[in-house]
Each structure stands twice: as C-alpha cells, then as structure tokens.
Amino acid sequence: MVAAMNGHAQAYHALLRLCAERLRSYFRRRLIGRDADVEDLVQETLIAIHRKRATYDPSLPFTAWLHGIARYRLIDFLRRDRRTVSLAADEEFEPIDAGRVDAVLAEIDVSAMLATLTPKQAAAIRLTRIEGYSVREAATMTEQSEPAVKVNVHRGLGRLMAAIKGDE
C-alpha cells in the first residue's frame, strides 16, 4: 500500500488483486450461497479502498484498515438488502441480542460521523454529549482547557449539523 501511495502502478495493481482475493474470502464466509452479492461487495469495497486510500496510516496494519472498510461495506449492504440473510458464525462473529441491533447500528453511525471531525472535537462531543461527563471532567481527560472543550463541542456539532443538512 505504501508503494501504491507513492505512485507505483504495478504495486497498486498487485495490491488490488490481493485485496480482491482476501475480500472474496471475507464476504463468502458471511454471505453463504450469495456469490453474486459477494462479487458486488468486493467491487464496492475495492472502489472504497481507492477513494479512501489517502486515509491509510502506514504506521498501522493494512489488513485492519482493509477489514474495517469491508465491514462497513457489509453493514451498508445488509441495511440495503432487507432479505433474510444467513451469516456464518466464525471466530470474529459474536451474536448479539436482537434488541441491541439498532443500538449497535446507531453506535456505528455515530462513530462514523465523529470520525469526520478533528480528534479533539470528536473526543469533546463523545465525552460531554454521549458519555455524560462534565466539561471540567472532559477537559481533564483530554488535557484541554475547559473553554477549549466548549469550543470543540460547539464547532464539532456545527460541522455535524452542516454535514447532515448537506452543506458539507
């Protein structure tokens, strides 16, 4: 991936080929008997990798980044596809209570939205608005001043509202 990011076309083609193989295996284990959907997801994920390649941090494992993108593609697919889906149970899959599914999906959505903010804004919003800490406690936890936490919450919420309205 690092070579591909530096403009080496052959490395990029090799990367995408290897990613496609890994993604096919990943999606086949989760969508048993739905080979056409597996191929669609592989292509969607490869496109997402291409679009998001600038977000890859070379100091972190590439496969973790790849599987994160694949996981979100699978979640998006399952949301769009309202059919009953049989998922294979494997060591990475932990069944959850059916009543918690909406909460888990909402948590994923919130995390995705917070990821669009600066780390300080995301931390300030998560601590004060989601986890219920006071501004003083959040300031101590993030090593920011109290006014900085308030500003980060205000600006972060403003950016989120603009994104929701479609202004960003």
Coordinates of C-alpha atoms in Angstrom, one line a residue:
M1 CA 0.0 0.0 0.0
V2 CA 2.8 2.4 0.8
A3 CA 4.4 1.8 -2.6
A4 CA 1.0 2.3 -4.3
M5 CA 0.5 5.5 -2.4
N6 CA 3.9 6.7 -3.7
G7 CA 2.6 6.2 -7.3
H8 CA 3.9 2.8 -8.2
A9 CA 1.2 1.5 -10.6
Q10 CA 2.4 -2.2 -10.6
A11 CA 2.3 -2.2 -6.8
Y12 CA -1.2 -0.7 -6.8
H13 CA -2.5 -3.4 -9.3
A14 CA -0.9 -6.1 -7.2
L15 CA -2.4 -4.7 -4.0
L16 CA -5.9 -4.5 -5.5
R17 CA -5.6 -8.1 -6.8
L18 CA -4.5 -9.4 -3.4
C19 CA -7.2 -7.3 -1.7
A20 CA -9.9 -8.8 -4.0
E21 CA -8.8 -12.3 -3.1
R22 CA -8.9 -11.6 0.7
L23 CA -12.3 -9.7 0.3
R24 CA -13.9 -12.6 -1.6
S25 CA -13.0 -15.0 1.3
Y26 CA -14.2 -12.5 3.9
F27 CA -17.5 -11.9 2.2
R28 CA -18.1 -15.6 1.3
R29 CA -17.8 -16.6 4.9
R30 CA -20.5 -14.1 5.8
L31 CA -22.9 -14.4 2.8
I32 CA -23.2 -18.1 2.2
G33 CA -24.5 -19.0 -1.2
R34 CA -24.7 -15.4 -2.5
D35 CA -21.8 -15.4 -4.9
A36 CA -23.2 -12.5 -7.0
D37 CA -23.6 -10.4 -3.9
V38 CA -20.1 -11.3 -2.8
E39 CA -18.7 -10.1 -6.1
D40 CA -20.7 -6.9 -5.9
L41 CA -19.3 -6.2 -2.4
V42 CA -15.8 -7.0 -3.5
Q43 CA -16.1 -4.4 -6.3
E44 CA -17.7 -1.8 -4.0
T45 CA -15.0 -2.3 -1.4
L46 CA -12.2 -2.0 -4.0
I47 CA -13.7 1.3 -5.1
A48 CA -13.9 2.4 -1.4
I49 CA -10.3 1.5 -0.9
H50 CA -9.4 3.5 -4.0
R51 CA -11.4 6.5 -2.8
K52 CA -10.2 6.3 0.9
R53 CA -6.5 5.3 0.2
A54 CA -5.3 8.7 1.4
T55 CA -6.7 7.9 4.9
Y56 CA -4.4 4.9 5.3
D57 CA -1.8 5.4 8.0
P58 CA 1.3 3.4 7.1
S59 CA 2.2 3.0 10.8
L60 CA -0.8 0.8 11.3
P61 CA -1.5 -2.7 9.9
F62 CA -3.0 -2.6 6.4
T63 CA -5.3 -5.6 6.9
A64 CA -7.0 -3.9 9.9
W65 CA -7.7 -0.9 7.7
L66 CA -8.9 -3.1 4.9
H67 CA -11.2 -5.2 7.1
G68 CA -12.7 -2.0 8.6
I69 CA -13.7 -0.8 5.2
A70 CA -15.0 -4.3 4.3
R71 CA -17.0 -4.4 7.5
Y72 CA -18.7 -1.1 6.8
R73 CA -19.4 -2.1 3.2
L74 CA -21.1 -5.3 4.5
I75 CA -23.1 -3.4 7.1
D76 CA -24.3 -1.0 4.3
F77 CA -25.2 -3.9 2.1
L78 CA -27.2 -5.6 4.8
R79 CA -29.1 -2.4 5.5
R80 CA -30.0 -2.1 1.9
D81 CA -30.8 -5.7 1.5
R82 CA -33.9 -6.4 3.6
R83 CA -34.0 -10.1 2.8
T84 CA -33.2 -12.6 5.5
V85 CA -29.5 -13.2 5.4
S86 CA -27.8 -16.2 6.9
L87 CA -24.4 -15.3 8.2
A88 CA -21.8 -17.9 9.0
A89 CA -20.6 -17.9 12.6
D90 CA -16.9 -17.7 12.9
E91 CA -14.3 -16.7 15.5
E92 CA -14.8 -13.0 14.6
F93 CA -18.6 -13.0 14.9
E94 CA -20.3 -12.6 18.2
P95 CA -24.1 -13.0 18.2
I96 CA -25.9 -10.1 19.9
D97 CA -29.3 -9.8 21.3
A98 CA -31.8 -8.9 18.6
G99 CA -33.0 -5.9 20.7
R100 CA -29.5 -4.5 20.6
V101 CA -29.1 -4.5 16.8
D102 CA -30.5 -1.0 16.4
A103 CA -28.3 0.3 19.2
V104 CA -25.2 -1.2 17.7
L105 CA -26.0 0.2 14.2
A106 CA -26.7 3.6 15.8
E107 CA -23.3 3.4 17.5
I108 CA -21.6 2.6 14.2
D109 CA -23.3 5.6 12.6
V110 CA -22.3 7.9 15.4
S111 CA -18.7 6.7 15.3
A112 CA -18.6 7.2 11.5
M113 CA -19.9 10.8 11.9
L114 CA -17.5 11.6 14.7
A115 CA -14.6 10.2 12.5
T116 CA -15.3 13.2 10.2
L117 CA -14.4 15.6 12.9
T118 CA -11.0 16.6 14.3
P119 CA -9.9 14.2 17.1
K120 CA -10.3 17.0 19.7
Q121 CA -13.8 17.8 18.6
A122 CA -14.8 14.1 18.5
A123 CA -13.4 13.5 21.9
A124 CA -15.1 16.5 23.4
I125 CA -18.5 15.6 21.9
R126 CA -18.2 11.9 22.9
L127 CA -17.3 12.7 26.5
T128 CA -19.7 15.5 27.1
R129 CA -22.7 14.7 24.9
I130 CA -22.6 10.9 24.7
E131 CA -20.9 9.6 27.8
G132 CA -22.3 12.4 30.1
Y133 CA -19.0 13.8 31.6
S134 CA -19.0 17.4 32.7
V135 CA -16.9 19.9 30.7
R136 CA -14.4 20.0 33.6
E137 CA -14.1 16.2 33.6
A138 CA -13.7 16.1 29.8
A139 CA -11.1 18.9 30.0
T140 CA -9.1 16.8 32.4
M141 CA -9.4 13.6 30.4
T142 CA -8.4 15.2 27.1
E143 CA -5.8 17.6 28.6
Q144 CA -7.6 20.6 27.1
S145 CA -8.8 23.7 28.9
E146 CA -12.5 23.9 29.7
P147 CA -13.1 26.7 27.2
A148 CA -11.3 24.6 24.5
V149 CA -13.7 21.7 25.3
K150 CA -16.7 24.0 25.0
V151 CA -15.4 25.4 21.6
N152 CA -14.6 21.9 20.3
V153 CA -18.1 20.7 21.2
H154 CA -19.7 23.8 19.6
R155 CA -17.7 23.7 16.4
G156 CA -18.0 19.9 16.1
L157 CA -21.7 19.9 16.5
G158 CA -21.9 22.7 13.9
R159 CA -19.9 20.6 11.4
L160 CA -22.1 17.6 12.1
M161 CA -25.3 19.6 11.5
A162 CA -23.9 21.1 8.3
A163 CA -23.0 17.6 7.1
I164 CA -26.5 16.3 8.0
K165 CA -28.1 19.2 6.1
G166 CA -25.8 18.6 3.2
D167 CA -23.8 21.8 3.4
E168 CA -20.5 19.9 3.6

